[in-house]
Amino acid sequence: MELREKKIRLLKLLKEVSIKVRDALKYRGDDVEIPASHWMTMSILDKNGKMKVGDLSSILGLSNSTVSGILDRLEKQGFVERERSTEDRRVVWVKTTQKFKDSLKKHFKEAEKQFENLLSKATEDEIDKVLEGFETLKRILER
C-alpha cells in the first residue's frame, strides 16, 4: 500500500472509531438522548461554573452559533440555564442545573461501563499498541 493510500486509510479508520466511541458513550435514559458533544459542553460548564457563551465557544473550538444551538437544546431539556448580565445586557451567562448534576453522575458511571465492555475483548498488549499509536498520532499533529 502506498503512503497516500495509508493516509486515506488512517483517516477512514479515525472516522469509524470516532463514530463507534461516540455511539457507545451517548447518553440514553430518562427518555432523553444526549450526544457526546452536548456532554462535553455540559462537562466544561460543570468544571468551570458559570461562563459566557463566547468563552465556552472558545474552549470547545466551535462557533458561537453552533454552541448557541447546543445550548438551546440543553436548555429545553433542563440541563443548562442562561441568564443575562445585570451590568451588560449583551452578555449571556450559562450554567448547568441540578438536573444535569444528578444526571452526570449516573451517565459517567454508565459510560465507563459501556467503554469497559467495548474494550473487554482486547488484550493488554493490544491496548498498549493502541495507546502508543494515539500518542504517536498526537505528537505528529502537534508538530
Protein backbone atom coordinates (compact mmCIF):
# COMPACT_ATOMS: atom_id res chain seq x y z
CA MET A 1 0.00 0.00 0.00
CA GLU A 2 1.36 3.42 -0.97
CA LEU A 3 1.87 6.16 1.61
CA ARG A 4 -1.06 8.20 0.21
CA GLU A 5 -3.35 5.18 0.48
CA LYS A 6 -2.18 4.61 4.06
CA LYS A 7 -3.03 8.21 4.97
CA ILE A 8 -6.51 7.86 3.47
CA ARG A 9 -6.99 4.54 5.28
CA LEU A 10 -5.92 6.21 8.56
CA LEU A 11 -8.44 8.99 8.06
CA LYS A 12 -11.25 6.49 7.39
CA LEU A 13 -10.30 4.44 10.45
CA LEU A 14 -10.26 7.53 12.67
CA LYS A 15 -13.73 8.44 11.49
CA GLU A 16 -15.05 4.91 12.05
CA VAL A 17 -13.52 4.71 15.54
CA SER A 18 -14.86 8.15 16.41
CA ILE A 19 -18.39 7.12 15.42
CA LYS A 20 -18.19 3.88 17.42
CA VAL A 21 -16.93 5.66 20.55
CA ARG A 22 -19.49 8.46 20.18
CA ASP A 23 -22.33 5.96 19.85
CA ALA A 24 -21.10 3.91 22.80
CA LEU A 25 -20.82 6.93 25.07
CA LYS A 26 -24.08 8.57 24.02
CA TYR A 27 -26.36 9.04 27.00
CA ARG A 28 -29.65 7.19 26.71
CA GLY A 29 -32.01 7.42 29.60
CA ASP A 30 -34.95 9.22 31.11
CA ASP A 31 -36.47 9.34 27.60
CA VAL A 32 -33.64 11.70 26.58
CA GLU A 33 -30.74 11.05 24.24
CA ILE A 34 -27.74 13.36 24.61
CA PRO A 35 -24.90 13.35 22.06
CA ALA A 36 -21.30 13.31 23.28
CA SER A 37 -20.75 16.92 22.08
CA HIS A 38 -23.52 18.07 24.41
CA TRP A 39 -21.96 16.17 27.31
CA MET A 40 -18.63 17.83 26.57
CA THR A 41 -20.33 21.23 26.68
CA MET A 42 -22.01 20.46 29.99
CA SER A 43 -18.84 18.97 31.45
CA ILE A 44 -16.89 22.14 30.67
CA LEU A 45 -19.65 24.24 32.23
CA ASP A 46 -19.75 22.00 35.27
CA LYS A 47 -15.98 22.23 35.71
CA ASN A 48 -15.74 26.00 35.16
CA GLY A 49 -19.03 27.12 36.67
CA LYS A 50 -21.00 29.99 35.15
CA MET A 51 -19.46 31.04 31.81
CA LYS A 52 -20.02 33.48 28.99
CA VAL A 53 -21.20 31.84 25.77
CA GLY A 54 -18.20 33.27 23.88
CA ASP A 55 -15.73 31.80 26.37
CA LEU A 56 -17.44 28.42 26.16
CA SER A 57 -17.27 28.57 22.35
CA SER A 58 -13.53 29.28 22.50
CA ILE A 59 -12.82 26.33 24.79
CA LEU A 60 -14.90 23.99 22.62
CA GLY A 61 -13.36 25.32 19.41
CA LEU A 62 -16.84 25.87 17.95
CA SER A 63 -18.60 28.94 16.60
CA ASN A 64 -20.91 30.93 18.87
CA SER A 65 -23.89 29.95 16.69
CA THR A 66 -23.07 26.23 16.97
CA VAL A 67 -22.72 26.48 20.75
CA SER A 68 -25.94 28.50 20.96
CA GLY A 69 -27.75 25.70 19.11
CA ILE A 70 -26.35 23.13 21.54
CA LEU A 71 -27.36 25.35 24.48
CA ASP A 72 -30.88 25.78 23.08
CA ARG A 73 -31.38 22.01 23.07
CA LEU A 74 -29.81 21.56 26.51
CA GLU A 75 -31.93 24.37 27.95
CA LYS A 76 -35.13 22.75 26.61
CA GLN A 77 -34.09 19.52 28.35
CA GLY A 78 -33.45 21.37 31.61
CA PHE A 79 -29.69 20.69 31.78
CA VAL A 80 -28.46 24.30 31.44
CA GLU A 81 -29.86 27.73 32.09
CA ARG A 82 -28.97 31.14 30.70
CA GLU A 83 -29.03 34.47 32.43
CA ARG A 84 -28.30 37.96 31.17
CA SER A 85 -25.68 40.02 32.94
CA THR A 86 -27.14 42.83 35.05
CA GLU A 87 -24.13 45.02 34.21
CA ASP A 88 -24.15 44.47 30.44
CA ARG A 89 -27.34 43.11 28.84
CA ARG A 90 -25.34 41.92 25.81
CA VAL A 91 -23.52 39.36 27.97
CA VAL A 92 -25.23 35.99 28.48
CA TRP A 93 -24.04 33.65 31.21
CA VAL A 94 -24.67 29.90 31.08
CA LYS A 95 -24.53 27.34 33.86
CA THR A 96 -25.57 23.76 34.50
CA THR A 97 -28.65 22.91 36.53
CA GLN A 98 -29.15 20.48 39.39
CA LYS A 99 -30.90 18.16 36.94
CA PHE A 100 -27.65 17.98 34.98
CA LYS A 101 -25.57 17.32 38.09
CA ASP A 102 -27.88 14.47 39.04
CA SER A 103 -27.69 13.01 35.51
CA LEU A 104 -23.93 13.50 35.19
CA LYS A 105 -23.02 11.03 37.93
CA LYS A 106 -25.35 8.39 36.54
CA HIS A 107 -24.18 8.93 32.96
CA PHE A 108 -20.46 8.74 33.59
CA LYS A 109 -20.83 5.53 35.56
CA GLU A 110 -22.83 4.04 32.70
CA ALA A 111 -20.42 5.40 30.06
CA GLU A 112 -17.48 3.93 31.95
CA LYS A 113 -19.20 0.51 31.96
CA GLN A 114 -20.02 0.76 28.24
CA PHE A 115 -16.45 1.70 27.34
CA GLU A 116 -15.08 -1.07 29.55
CA ASN A 117 -17.36 -3.54 27.76
CA LEU A 118 -16.14 -2.30 24.38
CA LEU A 119 -12.52 -2.87 25.34
CA SER A 120 -13.03 -6.08 27.33
CA LYS A 121 -12.10 -8.24 24.34
CA ALA A 122 -8.72 -6.52 23.92
CA THR A 123 -5.56 -7.91 25.42
CA GLU A 124 -3.27 -5.69 27.48
CA ASP A 125 -0.75 -5.81 24.62
CA GLU A 126 -3.41 -4.59 22.15
CA ILE A 127 -4.38 -1.75 24.50
CA ASP A 128 -0.71 -0.77 24.81
CA LYS A 129 -0.39 -0.69 21.00
CA VAL A 130 -3.48 1.49 20.65
CA LEU A 131 -2.19 3.89 23.31
CA GLU A 132 1.21 4.06 21.63
CA GLY A 133 -0.43 4.71 18.26
CA PHE A 134 -2.62 7.52 19.57
CA GLU A 135 0.31 9.10 21.42
CA THR A 136 2.35 8.99 18.21
CA LEU A 137 -0.54 10.50 16.22
CA LYS A 138 -0.92 13.28 18.79
CA ARG A 139 2.82 14.12 18.56
CA ILE A 140 2.61 14.20 14.76
CA LEU A 141 -0.41 16.52 14.80
CA GLU A 142 1.28 18.86 17.28
CA ARG A 143 4.34 19.40 15.05
